[in-house]
C-alpha cells in the first residue's frame, strides 16, 4: 500500500482555499459595481443649467435630483435658528427616519423635517442653546410644537414639524414641491442628490465633484 503524500494534500488544500478566497473577492467586487451609491453635493452658489448638464456626464450617473435652498429664520418659543432650509424629494434623497407623522396635509402651512441634532443649534436672545432636557421634551412632543418661519423678505408663516430624521443628523428639510409653492421666488438650486452605479464610479465622482469645488458626501 502506497504511503499518502501529506505535503501534497496540504498544497492542494492551500490552493483550494486561495481559489475560494479570490473567487469570493471577485464576486464581492462585481456586486459592488452593480450597487447604487447616493452622493449629496452642495455648492456655495446657484447651479446653472450648464453645470447640471456637466454633472449629468459623470460616468455611472443615472439620476440627478436638484436640491432647493432658501435662507430662513426659524423661531420656536424663545429660541431662533438662522439657516438654509433645504427642499428635497423624499423618494430620491437618502434619509433614515427616527419618527414621522403618519398623516400630513401639505397646504399653506410649511411642514419641516429636522435632523435629530438640529434642535441643539437653536439659540435664545443671550446666545444660549437649549438644554438636553428641553431638547428631549421637544423631540417627544414635536407634533405639538408651533414654529414660525421668516423668509428673506421678512414674511412670517406658522409652521409644524412633520418628523425627526435620524440621518442626516443635522439640517432642516422640507418637501420640495411644497417649498416651491411657498418659497418659490427665494428658493435656489444649490445642490443635488446624484445616484451613481458602481463603487468605483462613485469614488471617481466624489473626487471629481470635490475637485470642482462641490461638497460631496
Short mmCIF file of C-alpha atoms in Angstrom, two decimals:
data_model
loop_
_atom_site.label_atom_id
_atom_site.label_comp_id
_atom_site.label_asym_id
_atom_site.label_seq_id
_atom_site.Cartn_x
_atom_site.Cartn_y
_atom_site.Cartn_z
CA UNK A 1 0.00 0.00 0.00
CA UNK A 2 1.41 3.39 -1.07
CA UNK A 3 2.04 5.91 1.65
CA UNK A 4 -0.12 9.03 1.30
CA UNK A 5 1.79 12.22 0.50
CA UNK A 6 0.58 14.59 3.23
CA UNK A 7 2.59 17.51 1.82
CA UNK A 8 0.76 17.17 -1.48
CA UNK A 9 -2.57 17.29 0.37
CA UNK A 10 -1.52 20.44 2.24
CA UNK A 11 -0.52 22.18 -1.01
CA UNK A 12 -3.80 21.15 -2.65
CA UNK A 13 -5.79 22.44 0.34
CA UNK A 14 -3.91 25.75 0.32
CA UNK A 15 -4.56 26.23 -3.40
CA UNK A 16 -8.25 25.40 -2.95
CA UNK A 17 -8.58 27.93 -0.11
CA UNK A 18 -6.84 30.58 -2.21
CA UNK A 19 -9.16 29.93 -5.16
CA UNK A 20 -12.24 30.19 -2.92
CA UNK A 21 -10.93 33.40 -1.31
CA UNK A 22 -10.18 35.16 -4.59
CA UNK A 23 -13.46 33.97 -6.09
CA UNK A 24 -15.32 35.49 -3.14
CA UNK A 25 -13.34 38.72 -3.52
CA UNK A 26 -14.12 38.87 -7.25
CA UNK A 27 -17.82 38.21 -6.61
CA UNK A 28 -17.91 40.90 -3.93
CA UNK A 29 -16.24 43.39 -6.25
CA UNK A 30 -18.74 42.56 -9.03
CA UNK A 31 -21.72 43.07 -6.72
CA UNK A 32 -20.32 46.42 -5.50
CA UNK A 33 -20.15 47.58 -9.12
CA UNK A 34 -23.85 46.79 -9.52
CA UNK A 35 -24.97 48.67 -6.40
CA UNK A 36 -26.32 52.21 -6.36
CA UNK A 37 -24.48 54.86 -4.38
CA UNK A 38 -26.03 58.17 -3.30
CA UNK A 39 -23.90 61.32 -3.44
CA UNK A 40 -25.30 64.51 -1.94
CA UNK A 41 -23.49 67.57 -3.28
CA UNK A 42 -23.67 71.20 -2.27
CA UNK A 43 -22.34 74.37 -3.86
CA UNK A 44 -21.74 77.86 -2.48
CA UNK A 45 -23.53 79.34 -5.48
CA UNK A 46 -26.64 78.58 -7.51
CA UNK A 47 -26.29 75.79 -10.06
CA UNK A 48 -26.80 76.84 -13.67
CA UNK A 49 -28.28 74.61 -16.35
CA UNK A 50 -24.81 74.23 -17.89
CA UNK A 51 -23.39 72.97 -14.57
CA UNK A 52 -26.24 70.49 -14.18
CA UNK A 53 -25.61 69.20 -17.71
CA UNK A 54 -21.92 68.71 -16.90
CA UNK A 55 -22.84 66.78 -13.74
CA UNK A 56 -25.07 64.57 -15.91
CA UNK A 57 -21.98 63.45 -17.86
CA UNK A 58 -20.41 61.74 -14.83
CA UNK A 59 -19.74 58.08 -15.58
CA UNK A 60 -22.27 55.76 -13.98
CA UNK A 61 -24.68 58.57 -13.04
CA UNK A 62 -28.26 57.68 -13.96
CA UNK A 63 -30.27 60.16 -11.87
CA UNK A 64 -29.69 63.66 -10.54
CA UNK A 65 -32.35 65.34 -8.41
CA UNK A 66 -31.74 69.05 -7.69
CA UNK A 67 -32.00 70.33 -4.11
CA UNK A 68 -33.60 73.66 -3.28
CA UNK A 69 -32.21 76.04 -0.71
CA UNK A 70 -33.67 79.15 0.92
CA UNK A 71 -32.27 81.26 3.76
CA UNK A 72 -34.76 81.49 6.63
CA UNK A 73 -35.01 82.17 10.33
CA UNK A 74 -36.97 79.65 12.38
CA UNK A 75 -38.47 80.76 15.68
CA UNK A 76 -39.59 78.25 18.31
CA UNK A 77 -40.68 79.55 21.70
CA UNK A 78 -37.88 81.89 22.86
CA UNK A 79 -35.31 80.26 20.55
CA UNK A 80 -34.34 81.06 16.95
CA UNK A 81 -32.27 79.40 14.25
CA UNK A 82 -30.88 81.08 11.15
CA UNK A 83 -30.10 78.55 8.45
CA UNK A 84 -30.57 77.39 4.88
CA UNK A 85 -33.80 75.42 4.57
CA UNK A 86 -33.35 72.52 2.12
CA UNK A 87 -36.08 71.31 -0.22
CA UNK A 88 -35.77 67.61 -1.08
CA UNK A 89 -37.59 64.84 -2.91
CA UNK A 90 -38.25 62.27 -0.18
CA UNK A 91 -38.30 59.41 -2.69
CA UNK A 92 -34.79 60.04 -4.03
CA UNK A 93 -32.96 61.65 -1.09
CA UNK A 94 -31.15 59.20 1.25
CA UNK A 95 -32.96 59.54 4.57
CA UNK A 96 -33.20 57.44 7.72
CA UNK A 97 -36.21 58.33 9.85
CA UNK A 98 -36.35 58.47 13.63
CA UNK A 99 -40.06 59.30 13.63
CA UNK A 100 -42.58 60.94 11.34
CA UNK A 101 -46.24 61.88 11.34
CA UNK A 102 -48.33 59.31 9.51
CA UNK A 103 -50.83 61.78 8.11
CA UNK A 104 -49.97 65.29 6.91
CA UNK A 105 -51.98 67.63 4.74
CA UNK A 106 -49.44 69.77 2.89
CA UNK A 107 -51.17 73.06 2.26
CA UNK A 108 -50.05 76.61 3.04
CA UNK A 109 -48.55 75.56 6.38
CA UNK A 110 -44.88 74.61 5.96
CA UNK A 111 -44.03 71.18 7.33
CA UNK A 112 -40.41 70.96 8.43
CA UNK A 113 -38.35 67.85 9.00
CA UNK A 114 -35.45 68.26 11.41
CA UNK A 115 -32.26 66.27 11.77
CA UNK A 116 -32.15 64.95 15.33
CA UNK A 117 -29.25 67.26 16.24
CA UNK A 118 -30.79 70.39 14.68
CA UNK A 119 -32.60 71.30 17.92
CA UNK A 120 -29.23 71.94 19.59
CA UNK A 121 -28.50 74.69 17.03
CA UNK A 122 -31.33 76.94 18.25
CA UNK A 123 -30.25 79.91 20.38
CA UNK A 124 -32.05 82.23 22.77
CA UNK A 125 -31.59 86.02 22.88
CA UNK A 126 -28.48 85.59 25.05
CA UNK A 127 -26.85 83.15 22.65
CA UNK A 128 -27.52 80.11 24.82
CA UNK A 129 -28.50 76.74 23.34
CA UNK A 130 -31.38 74.73 24.84
CA UNK A 131 -30.51 72.16 27.48
CA UNK A 132 -30.69 68.41 26.93
CA UNK A 133 -33.91 68.10 28.94
CA UNK A 134 -35.56 70.83 26.84
CA UNK A 135 -34.47 69.14 23.60
CA UNK A 136 -35.80 65.80 24.85
CA UNK A 137 -39.21 67.40 25.51
CA UNK A 138 -39.25 68.92 22.02
CA UNK A 139 -38.40 65.62 20.37
CA UNK A 140 -41.07 63.78 22.38
CA UNK A 141 -43.78 66.34 21.62
CA UNK A 142 -42.59 67.51 18.20
CA UNK A 143 -46.03 67.13 16.63
CA UNK A 144 -47.45 69.73 19.04
CA UNK A 145 -44.76 72.37 18.54
CA UNK A 146 -45.66 75.67 16.91
CA UNK A 147 -42.91 77.28 14.82
CA UNK A 148 -42.59 80.48 12.82
CA UNK A 149 -40.56 80.62 9.62
CA UNK A 150 -39.34 84.04 8.48
CA UNK A 151 -38.08 84.27 4.89
CA UNK A 152 -35.54 86.66 3.38
CA UNK A 153 -38.22 89.30 2.81
CA UNK A 154 -39.30 89.23 6.43
CA UNK A 155 -42.57 87.43 5.76
CA UNK A 156 -43.69 85.14 8.55
CA UNK A 157 -45.53 81.83 8.33
CA UNK A 158 -46.67 79.47 11.04
CA UNK A 159 -45.08 76.01 10.62
CA UNK A 160 -45.23 72.49 12.03
CA UNK A 161 -42.70 69.70 12.40
CA UNK A 162 -43.55 66.67 10.29
CA UNK A 163 -40.82 64.35 11.54
CA UNK A 164 -37.40 63.80 13.08
CA UNK A 165 -34.59 62.49 10.88
CA UNK A 166 -32.01 60.01 12.15
CA UNK A 167 -29.69 60.57 9.21
CA UNK A 168 -28.55 63.11 8.16
CA UNK A 169 -28.35 64.22 11.77
CA UNK A 170 -28.28 67.96 11.09
CA UNK A 171 -30.20 70.29 8.82
CA UNK A 172 -33.84 71.27 8.37
CA UNK A 173 -35.69 69.92 5.35
CA UNK A 174 -38.95 70.48 3.54
CA UNK A 175 -40.81 68.56 0.87
CA UNK A 176 -39.54 70.06 -2.39
CA UNK A 177 -42.91 70.53 -4.03
CA UNK A 178 -44.32 72.41 -1.04
CA UNK A 179 -41.17 74.51 -0.80
CA UNK A 180 -41.51 75.53 -4.46
CA UNK A 181 -45.13 76.57 -3.86
CA UNK A 182 -44.40 78.60 -0.71
CA UNK A 183 -40.85 79.88 -1.22
CA UNK A 184 -40.56 79.60 -5.00
CA UNK A 185 -39.17 83.09 -5.54
CA UNK A 186 -36.38 82.76 -2.97
CA UNK A 187 -35.63 79.04 -3.38
CA UNK A 188 -32.47 78.37 -5.38
CA UNK A 189 -30.86 75.18 -6.69
CA UNK A 190 -27.53 74.98 -4.86
CA UNK A 191 -27.03 71.23 -4.81
CA UNK A 192 -28.47 67.87 -5.68
CA UNK A 193 -28.66 64.16 -5.00
CA UNK A 194 -26.78 62.04 -7.55
CA UNK A 195 -27.34 58.32 -7.92
CA UNK A 196 -24.30 56.54 -9.34
CA UNK A 197 -24.00 52.87 -10.23
CA UNK A 198 -20.83 51.13 -9.09
CA UNK A 199 -18.46 51.68 -6.18
CA UNK A 200 -15.60 52.66 -8.46
CA UNK A 201 -17.72 55.17 -10.39
CA UNK A 202 -18.99 56.66 -7.12
CA UNK A 203 -15.47 57.12 -5.79
CA UNK A 204 -14.37 58.83 -9.00
CA UNK A 205 -17.49 61.01 -8.96
CA UNK A 206 -16.78 62.21 -5.39
CA UNK A 207 -13.20 63.05 -6.33
CA UNK A 208 -14.31 64.88 -9.47
CA UNK A 209 -17.01 66.88 -7.69
CA UNK A 210 -14.74 67.76 -4.75
CA UNK A 211 -12.08 68.92 -7.20
CA UNK A 212 -14.67 71.14 -8.88
CA UNK A 213 -15.42 72.91 -5.59
CA UNK A 214 -18.50 70.96 -4.50
CA UNK A 215 -19.00 69.47 -1.07
CA UNK A 216 -19.79 65.84 -1.90
CA UNK A 217 -20.91 63.34 0.72
#
